[in-house]
């Protein structure tokens, strides 16, 4: 096990009706906030009115920034930074899923910074201060509600990059599973694939003697696998929704990272898909992860056997370890199909004519290796895209 420091300071306010507490939580930090959200879904569901009423009752002024899209755009982040500066805003409230939260975090980074906020994502600047952020979560998926990460897409060249820093962990996250009842099945499935990917990026490690976090990872995976099947048949099943929502937070608040070194190559490889083709991140991960597994499983076949047996209930009496490992990958792929996700690029309508461009982008023109479980160069990335065809 590796040395580690674990700190997860985000206050979690979980359960039915908790969105009504947003005003009193925001008031602890500010009297004037940027209220950031996506499209019209929070208005149709009635959540918008609840948030507005709670803020007004607490005496909190707000300026609205709507229009956040999946794979959130740098241009809207820059608009939000401008609004905050012009209106002397010192707190960002994100109401939505990961794209809204990531937008809020990037705005929070950019307001105190004199340069272009993209400098942080491009590795040209170090974050020294950021505005505080609060969250009402409506889509369990990215885990951004308690993570130190934000991912933004730059329309100039369609680069999608992430940034990590403890300063952008939200101060609070309000999480009411009832707010996810109206999610379309496809969006629910994409969220589950994203949650599972966050766990698997951590699970496939070269660090030995991490038995506790292995078991925590496996439990989190089993929980979302079992409960998404319930939710897709019964969308208003509170208990199943609650299990998925809490699993999404645990998957990415770094608890499952303790003592181990994760991989993260699959995320980097997928980012190029969602940047160029605007595919949902979870759907892209359902395509890339099985291909990555097929490419690297021989590196540590025992870990893949453990994954197959403990997560996918593969019986041990197979002819050899390789058969067990491959059966685990097959069952995972079939699960993604079962919940309605694409598992090949072809199924997602993505052609094979930009593999080199995408591999160039995520390896810095071949000068950078991806991943920690197995180090991958440009040709490896191209081969993984080919396996995903």
Tab-separated table of C-alpha atoms in Angstrom:
chain	number	residue	atom	x	y	z
A	1	UNK	CA	0.000	0.000	0.000
A	2	UNK	CA	1.186	3.509	-0.889
A	3	UNK	CA	1.393	6.416	1.563
A	4	UNK	CA	-1.616	8.715	1.259
A	5	UNK	CA	-3.349	11.805	2.571
A	6	UNK	CA	-7.143	11.640	2.452
A	7	UNK	CA	-9.317	14.711	2.859
A	8	UNK	CA	-12.915	14.948	1.639
A	9	UNK	CA	-14.220	18.211	3.086
A	10	UNK	CA	-17.425	18.496	1.032
A	11	UNK	CA	-20.470	18.573	3.301
A	12	UNK	CA	-22.999	16.023	2.007
A	13	UNK	CA	-26.670	16.824	2.632
A	14	UNK	CA	-28.476	13.696	1.480
A	15	UNK	CA	-32.120	12.738	1.301
A	16	UNK	CA	-35.691	13.714	0.514
A	17	UNK	CA	-36.508	17.407	0.335
A	18	UNK	CA	-32.951	18.538	1.048
A	19	UNK	CA	-32.981	20.991	-1.883
A	20	UNK	CA	-35.041	23.319	0.325
A	21	UNK	CA	-31.922	23.859	2.477
A	22	UNK	CA	-29.904	25.475	-0.306
A	23	UNK	CA	-30.588	29.068	0.764
A	24	UNK	CA	-29.375	28.587	4.326
A	25	UNK	CA	-26.270	26.718	3.100
A	26	UNK	CA	-25.348	29.392	0.543
A	27	UNK	CA	-25.955	32.166	3.088
A	28	UNK	CA	-23.057	30.836	5.164
A	29	UNK	CA	-20.706	31.885	2.370
A	30	UNK	CA	-22.273	34.757	0.449
A	31	UNK	CA	-25.163	37.149	-0.061
A	32	UNK	CA	-24.760	37.211	-3.850
A	33	UNK	CA	-24.169	34.180	-6.063
A	34	UNK	CA	-23.995	32.986	-9.631
A	35	UNK	CA	-26.785	30.421	-10.138
A	36	UNK	CA	-25.485	28.073	-12.823
A	37	UNK	CA	-27.627	25.438	-14.556
A	38	UNK	CA	-28.232	23.699	-17.875
A	39	UNK	CA	-31.368	23.757	-19.979
A	40	UNK	CA	-35.040	23.729	-19.090
A	41	UNK	CA	-35.196	20.475	-17.142
A	42	UNK	CA	-34.900	22.076	-13.710
A	43	UNK	CA	-37.748	24.437	-14.629
A	44	UNK	CA	-39.983	21.623	-15.881
A	45	UNK	CA	-39.351	19.582	-12.737
A	46	UNK	CA	-40.055	22.492	-10.394
A	47	UNK	CA	-36.543	22.462	-8.939
A	48	UNK	CA	-35.766	25.922	-10.309
A	49	UNK	CA	-38.630	27.485	-8.348
A	50	UNK	CA	-37.608	25.667	-5.179
A	51	UNK	CA	-34.038	26.965	-5.482
A	52	UNK	CA	-35.129	30.522	-6.244
A	53	UNK	CA	-37.585	30.564	-3.312
A	54	UNK	CA	-34.981	29.160	-0.914
A	55	UNK	CA	-32.384	31.735	-1.976
A	56	UNK	CA	-34.885	34.602	-1.649
A	57	UNK	CA	-36.035	33.430	1.780
A	58	UNK	CA	-32.400	33.427	2.913
A	59	UNK	CA	-31.844	36.919	1.515
A	60	UNK	CA	-29.383	35.775	-1.140
A	61	UNK	CA	-29.218	37.697	-4.422
A	62	UNK	CA	-28.417	35.755	-7.573
A	63	UNK	CA	-27.434	36.210	-11.197
A	64	UNK	CA	-28.344	33.339	-13.540
A	65	UNK	CA	-26.090	31.554	-16.031
A	66	UNK	CA	-27.966	28.893	-17.987
A	67	UNK	CA	-27.196	26.926	-21.124
A	68	UNK	CA	-24.556	24.478	-19.868
A	69	UNK	CA	-24.217	21.613	-22.365
A	70	UNK	CA	-22.860	18.080	-21.941
A	71	UNK	CA	-19.084	18.138	-22.445
A	72	UNK	CA	-19.169	21.709	-21.075
A	73	UNK	CA	-17.686	24.496	-23.174
A	74	UNK	CA	-14.952	26.967	-22.365
A	75	UNK	CA	-16.931	29.820	-23.956
A	76	UNK	CA	-19.683	29.556	-21.323
A	77	UNK	CA	-17.072	29.371	-18.564
A	78	UNK	CA	-15.619	32.647	-19.841
A	79	UNK	CA	-19.096	34.186	-19.911
A	80	UNK	CA	-19.585	33.136	-16.288
A	81	UNK	CA	-16.250	34.645	-15.256
A	82	UNK	CA	-17.270	37.942	-16.863
A	83	UNK	CA	-20.642	37.919	-15.072
A	84	UNK	CA	-19.001	37.304	-11.697
A	85	UNK	CA	-16.509	40.103	-12.148
A	86	UNK	CA	-19.104	42.595	-13.368
A	87	UNK	CA	-21.495	41.814	-10.512
A	88	UNK	CA	-18.996	41.294	-7.659
A	89	UNK	CA	-20.109	37.699	-7.176
A	90	UNK	CA	-18.104	35.581	-4.748
A	91	UNK	CA	-19.912	32.202	-4.739
A	92	UNK	CA	-21.038	29.799	-7.478
A	93	UNK	CA	-24.121	27.602	-7.054
A	94	UNK	CA	-24.315	24.711	-9.528
A	95	UNK	CA	-27.697	23.004	-9.959
A	96	UNK	CA	-27.450	20.029	-12.294
A	97	UNK	CA	-25.105	17.211	-13.224
A	98	UNK	CA	-21.394	16.985	-13.810
A	99	UNK	CA	-21.281	19.403	-16.738
A	100	UNK	CA	-22.905	22.157	-14.683
A	101	UNK	CA	-20.681	21.459	-11.687
A	102	UNK	CA	-17.520	21.384	-13.810
A	103	UNK	CA	-18.539	24.670	-15.424
A	104	UNK	CA	-19.049	26.204	-11.983
A	105	UNK	CA	-15.655	24.987	-10.803
A	106	UNK	CA	-13.897	26.397	-13.861
A	107	UNK	CA	-15.629	29.746	-13.368
A	108	UNK	CA	-14.559	29.683	-9.717
A	109	UNK	CA	-10.957	29.174	-10.844
A	110	UNK	CA	-11.074	31.894	-13.461
A	111	UNK	CA	-12.596	34.806	-11.546
A	112	UNK	CA	-9.540	35.578	-9.342
A	113	UNK	CA	-7.052	34.783	-12.158
A	114	UNK	CA	-5.831	37.566	-14.433
A	115	UNK	CA	-5.039	35.324	-17.401
A	116	UNK	CA	-7.074	32.922	-19.523
A	117	UNK	CA	-8.682	30.189	-17.394
A	118	UNK	CA	-7.638	27.641	-20.041
A	119	UNK	CA	-4.065	28.167	-18.804
A	120	UNK	CA	-4.866	25.854	-15.885
A	121	UNK	CA	-6.095	23.078	-18.179
A	122	UNK	CA	-3.133	23.514	-20.529
A	123	UNK	CA	-0.663	23.224	-17.639
A	124	UNK	CA	0.523	26.815	-17.994
A	125	UNK	CA	-0.630	28.079	-14.586
A	126	UNK	CA	-0.911	26.922	-10.993
A	127	UNK	CA	-4.144	27.506	-9.075
A	128	UNK	CA	-3.674	29.690	-6.005
A	129	UNK	CA	-7.234	30.742	-5.214
A	130	UNK	CA	-10.786	29.990	-6.299
A	131	UNK	CA	-14.289	31.082	-5.381
A	132	UNK	CA	-16.289	28.620	-3.262
A	133	UNK	CA	-18.787	26.365	-5.037
A	134	UNK	CA	-21.968	24.675	-3.810
A	135	UNK	CA	-23.996	21.972	-5.578
A	136	UNK	CA	-27.475	20.568	-5.937
A	137	UNK	CA	-26.947	17.299	-7.796
A	138	UNK	CA	-29.513	16.098	-10.351
A	139	UNK	CA	-27.545	13.464	-12.290
A	140	UNK	CA	-25.439	10.788	-10.529
A	141	UNK	CA	-22.488	10.189	-12.836
A	142	UNK	CA	-19.309	12.237	-12.703
A	143	UNK	CA	-18.872	12.450	-8.935
A	144	UNK	CA	-17.939	16.106	-9.437
A	145	UNK	CA	-20.134	17.033	-6.461
A	146	UNK	CA	-17.332	15.982	-4.083
A	147	UNK	CA	-14.258	15.641	-6.316
A	148	UNK	CA	-11.243	17.862	-6.895
A	149	UNK	CA	-11.717	17.698	-10.672
A	150	UNK	CA	-13.245	19.663	-13.510
A	151	UNK	CA	-13.235	18.784	-17.221
A	152	UNK	CA	-13.841	21.417	-19.900
A	153	UNK	CA	-13.929	21.378	-23.715
A	154	UNK	CA	-12.184	24.159	-25.635
A	155	UNK	CA	-14.037	24.777	-28.900
A	156	UNK	CA	-10.822	26.140	-30.447
A	157	UNK	CA	-9.467	22.811	-31.691
A	158	UNK	CA	-11.961	20.735	-29.662
A	159	UNK	CA	-9.590	19.883	-26.856
A	160	UNK	CA	-11.143	18.282	-23.768
A	161	UNK	CA	-8.949	18.483	-20.682
A	162	UNK	CA	-9.255	18.003	-16.956
A	163	UNK	CA	-7.821	19.876	-14.003
A	164	UNK	CA	-7.466	18.745	-10.385
A	165	UNK	CA	-7.064	20.811	-7.240
A	166	UNK	CA	-8.478	20.618	-3.724
A	167	UNK	CA	-9.455	24.291	-3.895
A	168	UNK	CA	-12.306	23.408	-6.257
A	169	UNK	CA	-13.927	20.707	-4.143
A	170	UNK	CA	-17.483	21.953	-3.470
A	171	UNK	CA	-18.228	23.292	-0.009
A	172	UNK	CA	-21.509	21.379	0.092
A	173	UNK	CA	-23.464	18.973	-2.080
A	174	UNK	CA	-27.230	18.645	-1.696
A	175	UNK	CA	-28.281	15.208	-2.943
A	176	UNK	CA	-31.942	14.225	-3.141
A	177	UNK	CA	-32.445	10.973	-5.110
A	178	UNK	CA	-36.012	12.094	-5.908
A	179	UNK	CA	-34.519	14.714	-8.246
A	180	UNK	CA	-33.290	11.883	-10.506
A	181	UNK	CA	-36.714	10.262	-11.045
A	182	UNK	CA	-37.282	12.008	-14.380
A	183	UNK	CA	-33.914	11.144	-15.913
A	184	UNK	CA	-34.267	9.304	-19.237
A	185	UNK	CA	-33.088	5.697	-19.061
A	186	UNK	CA	-30.212	6.407	-21.432
A	187	UNK	CA	-28.916	9.221	-19.233
A	188	UNK	CA	-29.218	7.004	-16.167
A	189	UNK	CA	-27.242	4.274	-17.958
A	190	UNK	CA	-24.550	6.712	-19.083
A	191	UNK	CA	-24.221	7.897	-15.502
A	192	UNK	CA	-23.762	4.348	-14.247
A	193	UNK	CA	-21.063	3.669	-16.856
A	194	UNK	CA	-19.269	6.826	-15.709
A	195	UNK	CA	-19.489	5.778	-12.055
A	196	UNK	CA	-18.175	2.311	-12.883
A	197	UNK	CA	-15.322	3.778	-14.918
A	198	UNK	CA	-14.241	5.949	-11.989
A	199	UNK	CA	-14.043	2.842	-9.834
A	200	UNK	CA	-12.277	0.727	-12.457
A	201	UNK	CA	-9.661	3.401	-13.134
A	202	UNK	CA	-8.689	2.990	-9.493
A	203	UNK	CA	-9.190	-0.771	-9.323
A	204	UNK	CA	-6.666	-1.643	-12.020
A	205	UNK	CA	-3.475	-0.801	-10.192
A	206	UNK	CA	0.009	-2.238	-9.883
A	207	UNK	CA	0.087	-1.534	-6.138
A	208	UNK	CA	-0.072	-4.678	-4.000
A	209	UNK	CA	-1.733	-5.253	-0.618
A	210	UNK	CA	-4.712	-2.968	-1.177
A	211	UNK	CA	-7.280	-5.530	-0.075
A	212	UNK	CA	-9.588	-3.100	1.742
A	213	UNK	CA	-9.966	-0.684	-1.164
A	214	UNK	CA	-10.241	-3.626	-3.586
A	215	UNK	CA	-13.292	-4.756	-1.634
A	216	UNK	CA	-14.701	-1.226	-1.443
A	217	UNK	CA	-14.297	-0.880	-5.213
A	218	UNK	CA	-15.982	-4.234	-5.818
A	219	UNK	CA	-18.864	-3.352	-3.490
A	220	UNK	CA	-19.411	-0.034	-5.266
A	221	UNK	CA	-19.445	-1.738	-8.662
A	222	UNK	CA	-21.848	-4.454	-7.510
A	223	UNK	CA	-24.133	-1.828	-5.987
A	224	UNK	CA	-24.551	0.178	-9.197
A	225	UNK	CA	-24.825	-2.961	-11.364
A	226	UNK	CA	-27.634	-4.365	-9.222
A	227	UNK	CA	-29.507	-1.108	-8.678
A	228	UNK	CA	-29.471	0.265	-12.217
A	229	UNK	CA	-31.401	-2.835	-13.280
A	230	UNK	CA	-34.059	-1.923	-10.732
A	231	UNK	CA	-34.154	1.747	-11.711
A	232	UNK	CA	-34.495	1.091	-15.445
A	233	UNK	CA	-37.662	-0.906	-14.718
A	234	UNK	CA	-38.917	1.259	-11.856
A	235	UNK	CA	-37.618	4.840	-12.286
A	236	UNK	CA	-39.177	6.137	-9.068
A	237	UNK	CA	-37.681	3.478	-6.804
A	238	UNK	CA	-36.189	5.777	-4.161
A	239	UNK	CA	-33.920	3.217	-2.529
A	240	UNK	CA	-32.319	2.102	-5.784
A	241	UNK	CA	-31.866	5.726	-6.902
A	242	UNK	CA	-30.291	6.531	-3.536
A	243	UNK	CA	-27.824	3.651	-3.813
A	244	UNK	CA	-26.673	4.836	-7.253
A	245	UNK	CA	-26.433	8.483	-6.207
A	246	UNK	CA	-24.290	7.766	-3.149
A	247	UNK	CA	-22.146	5.285	-5.090
A	248	UNK	CA	-21.427	8.014	-7.650
A	249	UNK	CA	-20.013	10.259	-4.930
A	250	UNK	CA	-17.956	7.518	-3.263
A	251	UNK	CA	-16.574	6.489	-6.657
A	252	UNK	CA	-14.851	9.838	-7.173
A	253	UNK	CA	-14.237	11.542	-3.824
A	254	UNK	CA	-10.865	9.724	-3.596
A	255	UNK	CA	-11.767	7.309	-0.796
A	256	UNK	CA	-11.297	4.441	-3.250
A	257	UNK	CA	-7.912	5.865	-4.274
A	258	UNK	CA	-6.369	5.591	-0.825
A	259	UNK	CA	-3.125	3.626	-0.823
A	260	UNK	CA	-3.196	2.870	-4.538
A	261	UNK	CA	-2.220	4.426	-7.882
A	262	UNK	CA	-4.996	4.456	-10.472
A	263	UNK	CA	-4.670	4.209	-14.236
A	264	UNK	CA	-6.823	6.867	-16.009
A	265	UNK	CA	-5.770	6.017	-19.581
A	266	UNK	CA	-9.312	5.070	-20.604
A	267	UNK	CA	-10.626	8.454	-19.510
A	268	UNK	CA	-7.983	10.266	-21.534
A	269	UNK	CA	-8.691	8.111	-24.591
A	270	UNK	CA	-12.445	8.672	-24.271
A	271	UNK	CA	-12.101	12.438	-23.846
A	272	UNK	CA	-11.055	12.655	-27.473
A	273	UNK	CA	-14.258	10.896	-28.545
A	274	UNK	CA	-16.559	13.185	-26.594
A	275	UNK	CA	-14.586	16.303	-27.572
A	276	UNK	CA	-14.801	15.637	-31.317
A	277	UNK	CA	-18.055	13.689	-31.610
A	278	UNK	CA	-19.909	15.119	-28.575
A	279	UNK	CA	-20.865	11.615	-27.438
A	280	UNK	CA	-22.011	11.293	-23.816
A	281	UNK	CA	-18.950	10.624	-21.671
A	282	UNK	CA	-20.475	7.526	-20.055
A	283	UNK	CA	-21.376	6.061	-23.444
A	284	UNK	CA	-17.847	6.669	-24.665
A	285	UNK	CA	-16.436	4.922	-21.610
A	286	UNK	CA	-18.697	1.903	-22.240
A	287	UNK	CA	-16.990	1.636	-25.629
A	288	UNK	CA	-13.392	2.315	-24.584
A	289	UNK	CA	-13.113	0.384	-21.319
A	290	UNK	CA	-13.729	-3.108	-22.771
A	291	UNK	CA	-11.264	-2.350	-25.584
A	292	UNK	CA	-8.638	-1.134	-23.091
A	293	UNK	CA	-9.164	-4.273	-21.000
A	294	UNK	CA	-8.682	-6.569	-23.984
A	295	UNK	CA	-5.464	-4.711	-24.794
A	296	UNK	CA	-3.858	-4.829	-21.329
A	297	UNK	CA	-5.311	-7.806	-19.401
A	298	UNK	CA	-2.199	-9.986	-19.803
A	299	UNK	CA	-0.168	-7.414	-17.860
A	300	UNK	CA	-1.732	-8.698	-14.617
A	301	UNK	CA	-4.065	-11.540	-15.418
A	302	UNK	CA	-4.661	-12.322	-11.740
A	303	UNK	CA	-6.208	-8.896	-11.168
A	304	UNK	CA	-8.532	-9.415	-14.116
A	305	UNK	CA	-9.449	-12.850	-12.763
A	306	UNK	CA	-10.254	-11.262	-9.397
A	307	UNK	CA	-12.406	-8.664	-11.193
A	308	UNK	CA	-14.241	-11.387	-13.135
A	309	UNK	CA	-14.902	-13.571	-10.084
A	310	UNK	CA	-15.763	-10.943	-7.491
A	311	UNK	CA	-17.659	-8.429	-9.640
A	312	UNK	CA	-19.167	-10.544	-12.427
A	313	UNK	CA	-19.574	-13.860	-10.547
A	314	UNK	CA	-17.527	-15.865	-13.044
A	315	UNK	CA	-17.135	-19.412	-11.734
A	316	UNK	CA	-13.512	-20.457	-11.230
A	317	UNK	CA	-13.561	-23.871	-12.977
A	318	UNK	CA	-12.561	-22.572	-16.394
A	319	UNK	CA	-9.764	-24.217	-18.378
A	320	UNK	CA	-7.276	-21.442	-17.601
A	321	UNK	CA	-6.931	-17.997	-16.050
A	322	UNK	CA	-7.115	-16.261	-19.405
A	323	UNK	CA	-10.576	-17.709	-20.052
A	324	UNK	CA	-11.784	-16.376	-16.689
A	325	UNK	CA	-10.358	-12.912	-17.358
A	326	UNK	CA	-11.897	-12.730	-20.821
A	327	UNK	CA	-15.260	-13.936	-19.540
A	328	UNK	CA	-15.270	-11.083	-17.016
A	329	UNK	CA	-14.653	-8.580	-19.812
A	330	UNK	CA	-17.378	-10.221	-21.902
A	331	UNK	CA	-19.917	-10.031	-19.056
A	332	UNK	CA	-19.121	-6.378	-18.466
A	333	UNK	CA	-19.616	-5.646	-22.165
A	334	UNK	CA	-22.919	-7.515	-22.173
A	335	UNK	CA	-24.020	-5.543	-19.120
A	336	UNK	CA	-23.409	-2.248	-20.931
A	337	UNK	CA	-25.469	-3.587	-23.851
A	338	UNK	CA	-28.216	-4.700	-21.461
A	339	UNK	CA	-28.641	-1.194	-20.033
A	340	UNK	CA	-28.819	0.316	-23.517
A	341	UNK	CA	-25.328	1.641	-24.158
A	342	UNK	CA	-23.186	1.306	-27.285
A	343	UNK	CA	-20.146	-0.936	-26.904
A	344	UNK	CA	-18.488	-0.257	-30.263
A	345	UNK	CA	-17.630	2.922	-32.129
A	346	UNK	CA	-19.780	1.737	-35.018
A	347	UNK	CA	-22.830	1.493	-32.754
A	348	UNK	CA	-22.200	5.105	-31.711
A	349	UNK	CA	-21.930	6.241	-35.327
A	350	UNK	CA	-18.209	6.990	-35.054
A	351	UNK	CA	-15.982	6.197	-38.041
A	352	UNK	CA	-12.323	5.151	-38.019
A	353	UNK	CA	-10.924	8.105	-39.960
A	354	UNK	CA	-9.701	10.210	-37.015
A	355	UNK	CA	-7.906	7.649	-34.834
A	356	UNK	CA	-4.480	9.180	-35.440
A	357	UNK	CA	-5.720	12.701	-34.718
A	358	UNK	CA	-7.270	11.584	-31.421
A	359	UNK	CA	-4.197	9.558	-30.446
A	360	UNK	CA	-2.006	12.557	-31.235
A	361	UNK	CA	-4.103	14.817	-29.042
A	362	UNK	CA	-4.129	12.594	-25.975
A	363	UNK	CA	-0.413	11.737	-26.203
A	364	UNK	CA	0.784	15.255	-27.050
A	365	UNK	CA	1.775	14.239	-30.584
A	366	UNK	CA	3.233	10.984	-29.333
A	367	UNK	CA	5.497	12.588	-26.742
A	368	UNK	CA	3.492	11.551	-23.685
A	369	UNK	CA	2.551	8.139	-22.266
A	370	UNK	CA	-0.916	7.513	-20.853
A	371	UNK	CA	-1.892	5.437	-17.856
A	372	UNK	CA	-0.152	3.826	-14.906
A	373	UNK	CA	-1.330	0.205	-15.015
A	374	UNK	CA	0.253	-0.118	-18.464
A	375	UNK	CA	2.034	2.838	-20.059
A	376	UNK	CA	0.481	3.515	-23.461
A	377	UNK	CA	1.982	5.411	-26.372
A	378	UNK	CA	0.374	6.795	-29.492
A	379	UNK	CA	0.343	3.451	-31.356
A	380	UNK	CA	-1.172	1.720	-28.327
A	381	UNK	CA	-3.990	4.273	-28.271
A	382	UNK	CA	-4.643	3.749	-31.986
A	383	UNK	CA	-4.772	-0.005	-31.387
A	384	UNK	CA	-7.320	0.471	-28.601
A	385	UNK	CA	-9.491	2.579	-30.890
A	386	UNK	CA	-9.232	-0.230	-33.467
A	387	UNK	CA	-10.314	-2.806	-30.863
A	388	UNK	CA	-13.284	-0.553	-30.100
A	389	UNK	CA	-14.480	-0.448	-33.725
